[in-house]
Structures are given as C-alpha cells and as structure tokens.
Amino acid sequence: DAGVIQSPRHEVTEMGQEVTLRCKPISGHNSLFWYRQTMMRGLELLIYFNNNVPIDDSGMPEDRFSAKMPNASFSTLKIQPSEPRDSAVYFCASSTGNTIYFGEGSWLTVV
Amino acid sequence: DAKTTQPPSMDCAEGRAANLPCNHSTISGNEYVYWYRQIHSQGPQYIIHGLKNNETNEMASLIITEDRKSSTLILPHATLRDTAVYYCIVRTTSGTYKYIFGTGTRLKVLA
C-alpha cells in the first residue's frame, strides 16, 4: 500500500516567495494532519482536518500560513510570503481515527 | 490530553532489551498510550498503543502499570537500526483528537 505521499521532498526558496507543500493521504483515511518540525520547537501540530473540514487550526503560526483540503485525496499547506524562520521539515499524516501515519516530510529552506 | 514525561536520552547495547519509560500521571480513563519513533530524517513511525492491558506486536511490547500512570516500551533485542527518538503520547479515545508530541527519548544502540 502506498503511504502518505508528500511533495516536494526538498525545496529551497527565497524570502518573500510563495511556497506550496502538497500531501496525498492514505486512501480511505478521513483525517489529515500537518506538522512542522524544527530543532528548537520539536514536532508541532499546525492543523488537522476531518472529512476534509478543518477542525483545529490553533497551531497555525500566523496569517502567512494557510491549509486546504479540497477533496479526500489531496491537501496543501501554503506559506505566503515565506520567511527564513519558516525553514523546517513539514510532515503530513493521515488516519482513520486511531493510529496516524506520517509521510516522509518536505524539507523547506527559506534563504 | 495528558502530558507525558520521558528521559531525554538512553543507551542500550546491541542485542539487549531496551526499556524506555514514560510517565503520564494525569492520564484519564479514556486516553490511550501511543508510542512512535523517528529515525533521523524520516517521518515518525507508529510502534504500538494500549489502553489498560499490556500489548505486544512484532516490533515491541508495551507494559502499562495498573494505575496507568506510567508505561514502558520494550524493544526485546535492540539493533543498531533501532537508534531513534522515541515518543510517548497519550490521547483521548473519543471526540476530536490531537497527537501532541513531546521531546521524546533519544535511544542510541551501541555496537
């Protein structure tokens, strides 16, 4: 079975540019999570969706960040404009309601 | 969700059992204990979970104390590939839920 698929795996962008991270959850999973990981702050939950509806976005750092889930098989996390402090690994995860399964992450560097 | 406390790091000799403790003294009756691990540069990987009873699978065993205030993850025969950060998480079994990751235990398996 294919796991959670994220793209791009690595991105380097200049400050001020828009960044879009993509996620395809495991087929049949109805919950989707976006996490961010840095050395300083560890693994932080940004937002999660249930049946394509955002349930809790209290972890989204600020208005520059937005997430969408237009259908059950696709989600995006957008940063506009990006800043160097956004440099991190962004993980997407999905679940049927119990165990969550993570993708391999998108490594973002903003210079 | 209840908070968890784990030692920041541990060493274990290859071939020996690795016993990773977790304190969750404020756990509620409807909260599961989950264990994940993160090998460098990869997404967190599910290991095992339990509610009251001890659990075992092909990866590990989970021992939960009778009062449920602490648990131990046991890797019966640690290998070098088990070197990773291990996270203990508690989460509710009902309603909306979040997986909140702490700082985990960095396990180093020594040859």
Short mmCIF file of C-alpha atoms in Angstrom, two decimals:
data_model
loop_
_atom_site.label_atom_id
_atom_site.label_comp_id
_atom_site.label_asym_id
_atom_site.label_seq_id
_atom_site.Cartn_x
_atom_site.Cartn_y
_atom_site.Cartn_z
CA ASP A 1 0.00 0.00 0.00
CA ALA A 2 1.19 3.49 -0.74
CA GLY A 3 1.77 5.53 2.36
CA VAL A 4 1.25 9.25 2.80
CA ILE A 5 2.86 10.98 -0.15
CA GLN A 6 4.34 14.46 0.17
CA SER A 7 5.84 16.77 -2.39
CA PRO A 8 8.23 18.35 -2.88
CA ARG A 9 10.69 16.42 -0.72
CA HIS A 10 13.11 19.33 -0.70
CA GLU A 11 12.62 22.98 -1.54
CA VAL A 12 14.90 25.96 -1.31
CA THR A 13 13.25 29.31 -1.89
CA GLU A 14 13.99 32.97 -1.41
CA MET A 15 12.41 35.03 1.30
CA GLY A 16 9.14 36.56 0.16
CA GLN A 17 8.28 33.79 -2.28
CA GLU A 18 5.16 31.67 -2.03
CA VAL A 19 5.64 28.05 -1.02
CA THR A 20 3.09 25.30 -1.56
CA LEU A 21 3.51 21.90 0.04
CA ARG A 22 1.33 19.03 -1.10
CA CYS A 23 0.04 15.89 0.54
CA LYS A 24 -1.84 12.82 -0.62
CA PRO A 25 -3.18 10.88 2.37
CA ILE A 26 -3.56 7.13 2.53
CA SER A 27 -6.66 6.06 0.62
CA GLY A 28 -9.65 5.65 2.91
CA HIS A 29 -8.24 7.80 5.70
CA ASN A 30 -10.62 10.56 6.74
CA SER A 31 -8.32 12.63 8.96
CA LEU A 32 -5.30 14.59 7.82
CA PHE A 33 -2.70 16.41 9.89
CA TRP A 34 0.04 18.94 9.12
CA TYR A 35 3.03 19.10 11.47
CA ARG A 36 6.18 21.21 11.47
CA GLN A 37 9.47 20.10 12.98
CA THR A 38 12.42 22.27 13.96
CA MET A 39 15.33 21.71 16.30
CA MET A 40 14.13 24.47 18.60
CA ARG A 41 10.44 23.64 18.83
CA GLY A 42 10.29 19.93 18.04
CA LEU A 43 7.25 18.45 16.32
CA GLU A 44 4.31 20.89 16.34
CA LEU A 45 0.78 20.23 15.14
CA LEU A 46 -0.27 23.02 12.79
CA ILE A 47 -3.75 21.97 11.69
CA TYR A 48 -5.90 18.93 11.23
CA PHE A 49 -8.85 18.07 9.03
CA ASN A 50 -11.62 15.56 9.48
CA ASN A 51 -13.65 14.60 6.39
CA ASN A 52 -11.96 17.48 4.52
CA VAL A 53 -13.11 20.05 7.10
CA PRO A 54 -10.54 21.94 9.21
CA ILE A 55 -11.20 21.02 12.83
CA ASP A 56 -8.40 22.73 14.70
CA ASP A 57 -6.00 25.29 13.22
CA SER A 58 -4.81 26.73 16.53
CA GLY A 59 -1.26 25.64 15.73
CA MET A 60 -1.00 27.65 12.53
CA PRO A 61 1.64 30.25 13.35
CA GLU A 62 0.19 33.26 11.59
CA ASP A 63 -1.81 34.52 8.65
CA ARG A 64 1.01 33.77 6.26
CA PHE A 65 0.13 30.10 6.64
CA SER A 66 -2.96 28.54 5.11
CA ALA A 67 -4.09 24.96 4.52
CA LYS A 68 -6.77 23.50 2.32
CA MET A 69 -8.24 20.10 1.67
CA PRO A 70 -10.39 20.33 -1.47
CA ASN A 71 -11.06 16.58 -1.53
CA ALA A 72 -10.33 13.41 0.38
CA SER A 73 -7.15 12.66 -1.52
CA PHE A 74 -5.32 15.98 -1.53
CA SER A 75 -4.24 18.75 0.81
CA THR A 76 -1.98 21.77 0.53
CA LEU A 77 -0.11 23.89 3.03
CA LYS A 78 0.78 27.30 1.68
CA ILE A 79 3.15 29.91 3.07
CA GLN A 80 2.93 33.39 1.57
CA PRO A 81 5.19 35.25 1.90
CA SER A 82 7.85 32.88 3.19
CA GLU A 83 10.45 33.94 5.77
CA PRO A 84 13.74 32.35 6.86
CA ARG A 85 12.19 31.33 10.18
CA ASP A 86 9.79 29.10 8.25
CA SER A 87 12.69 26.79 7.43
CA ALA A 88 11.71 23.40 8.81
CA VAL A 89 10.56 19.91 7.91
CA TYR A 90 6.83 19.81 7.26
CA PHE A 91 5.10 16.48 7.79
CA CYS A 92 1.71 15.39 6.63
CA ALA A 93 -0.05 12.48 8.35
CA SER A 94 -3.36 10.69 7.91
CA SER A 95 -5.61 8.45 9.96
CA THR A 96 -8.89 6.61 10.02
CA GLY A 97 -9.46 7.79 13.59
CA ASN A 98 -6.86 5.95 15.61
CA THR A 99 -3.26 5.44 14.58
CA ILE A 100 -1.81 8.19 12.42
CA TYR A 101 0.71 7.51 9.67
CA PHE A 102 3.27 10.06 8.57
CA GLY A 103 4.76 10.92 5.24
CA GLU A 104 8.49 11.37 4.76
CA GLY A 105 8.28 15.13 5.04
CA SER A 106 9.02 18.20 2.95
CA TRP A 107 12.31 19.87 3.82
CA LEU A 108 11.92 23.62 3.36
CA THR A 109 14.77 26.10 3.40
CA VAL A 110 13.99 29.80 3.03
CA VAL A 111 17.04 31.93 2.31
CA ASP B 1 -4.77 15.40 26.64
CA ALA B 2 -2.47 14.33 29.44
CA LYS B 3 1.17 15.35 29.43
CA THR B 4 3.99 12.82 29.26
CA THR B 5 7.50 12.84 30.72
CA GLN B 6 10.37 10.87 29.22
CA PRO B 7 14.12 10.79 29.89
CA PRO B 8 15.94 12.81 27.21
CA SER B 9 18.37 10.06 26.27
CA MET B 10 19.32 6.43 26.85
CA ASP B 11 21.95 4.00 25.62
CA CYS B 12 21.47 0.28 25.05
CA ALA B 13 23.86 -2.45 23.98
CA GLU B 14 23.07 -4.17 20.72
CA GLY B 15 21.19 -7.44 21.30
CA ARG B 16 19.99 -6.38 24.71
CA ALA B 17 16.47 -5.32 25.65
CA ALA B 18 15.81 -1.59 25.54
CA ASN B 19 13.33 -0.41 28.17
CA LEU B 20 12.02 3.09 27.59
CA PRO B 21 9.94 4.60 30.39
CA CYS B 22 7.17 7.16 30.16
CA ASN B 23 5.34 8.95 32.93
CA HIS B 24 1.74 10.04 32.31
CA SER B 25 0.46 10.59 35.83
CA THR B 26 -2.51 12.75 34.75
CA ILE B 27 -3.86 10.24 32.24
CA SER B 28 -7.63 9.91 32.07
CA GLY B 29 -9.62 6.73 31.79
CA ASN B 30 -10.42 7.30 28.14
CA GLU B 31 -6.87 8.05 26.99
CA TYR B 32 -4.70 5.63 25.07
CA VAL B 33 -0.92 5.45 25.35
CA TYR B 34 0.81 5.55 21.94
CA TRP B 35 4.44 5.08 21.05
CA TYR B 36 6.12 6.38 17.91
CA ARG B 37 9.72 6.58 16.88
CA GLN B 38 11.57 8.83 14.48
CA ILE B 39 14.70 7.66 12.79
CA HIS B 40 16.87 10.51 11.58
CA SER B 41 15.43 12.41 8.63
CA GLN B 42 12.33 10.21 8.40
CA GLY B 43 8.70 10.71 9.39
CA PRO B 44 7.59 9.37 12.78
CA GLN B 45 6.72 5.68 12.67
CA TYR B 46 3.94 4.02 14.68
CA ILE B 47 5.14 1.31 17.07
CA ILE B 48 2.36 0.26 19.42
CA HIS B 49 -0.51 1.52 21.57
CA GLY B 50 -2.60 0.38 24.52
CA LEU B 51 -5.33 1.40 26.92
CA LYS B 52 -5.11 -0.79 30.02
CA ASN B 53 -3.64 -4.13 29.13
CA ASN B 54 -0.10 -4.93 28.12
CA GLU B 55 0.35 -5.22 24.39
CA THR B 56 2.86 -6.94 22.11
CA ASN B 57 3.43 -6.83 18.39
CA GLU B 58 6.25 -7.68 16.03
CA MET B 59 8.13 -4.52 16.92
CA ALA B 60 7.81 -4.15 20.67
CA SER B 61 5.95 -4.74 23.91
CA LEU B 62 4.08 -2.13 25.91
CA ILE B 63 3.75 -2.53 29.65
CA ILE B 64 1.22 -0.24 31.36
CA THR B 65 1.13 -0.06 35.15
CA GLU B 66 -2.08 -0.99 36.89
CA ASP B 67 -2.78 2.63 37.87
CA ARG B 68 -1.98 3.64 34.26
CA LYS B 69 0.27 6.46 35.43
CA SER B 70 3.31 5.13 33.66
CA SER B 71 4.31 2.75 30.91
CA THR B 72 7.40 1.11 29.45
CA LEU B 73 8.17 0.35 25.85
CA ILE B 74 10.34 -2.72 25.46
CA LEU B 75 12.40 -3.49 22.38
CA PRO B 76 13.38 -7.08 23.19
CA HIS B 77 16.57 -7.35 21.13
CA ALA B 78 17.75 -3.89 20.15
CA THR B 79 19.67 -3.48 16.90
CA LEU B 80 21.64 -0.55 15.55
CA ARG B 81 18.65 0.29 13.34
CA ASP B 82 16.58 0.94 16.47
CA THR B 83 18.63 4.07 17.16
CA ALA B 84 15.98 6.80 17.05
CA VAL B 85 13.93 9.27 19.07
CA TYR B 86 11.03 7.53 20.80
CA TYR B 87 7.88 9.46 21.61
CA CYS B 88 5.24 8.52 24.16
CA ILE B 89 1.87 10.18 23.59
CA VAL B 90 -1.48 9.98 25.31
CA ARG B 91 -4.66 10.87 23.50
CA THR B 92 -8.35 10.61 24.06
CA THR B 93 -10.35 7.80 22.53
CA SER B 94 -13.33 9.98 21.72
CA GLY B 95 -14.28 13.26 20.16
CA THR B 96 -11.83 15.45 18.31
CA TYR B 97 -8.28 14.47 18.97
CA LYS B 98 -4.76 15.64 18.51
CA TYR B 99 -1.45 13.85 18.75
CA ILE B 100 0.80 16.16 20.75
CA PHE B 101 4.44 15.12 20.60
CA GLY B 102 6.83 15.95 23.44
CA THR B 103 10.60 15.90 23.24
CA GLY B 104 10.90 12.10 23.40
CA THR B 105 13.82 9.86 24.38
CA ARG B 106 16.84 9.68 22.13
CA LEU B 107 17.86 6.00 22.18
CA LYS B 108 21.32 5.11 20.99
CA VAL B 109 22.02 1.43 20.42
CA LEU B 110 25.72 0.69 20.83
CA ALA B 111 27.62 -1.97 18.94
#
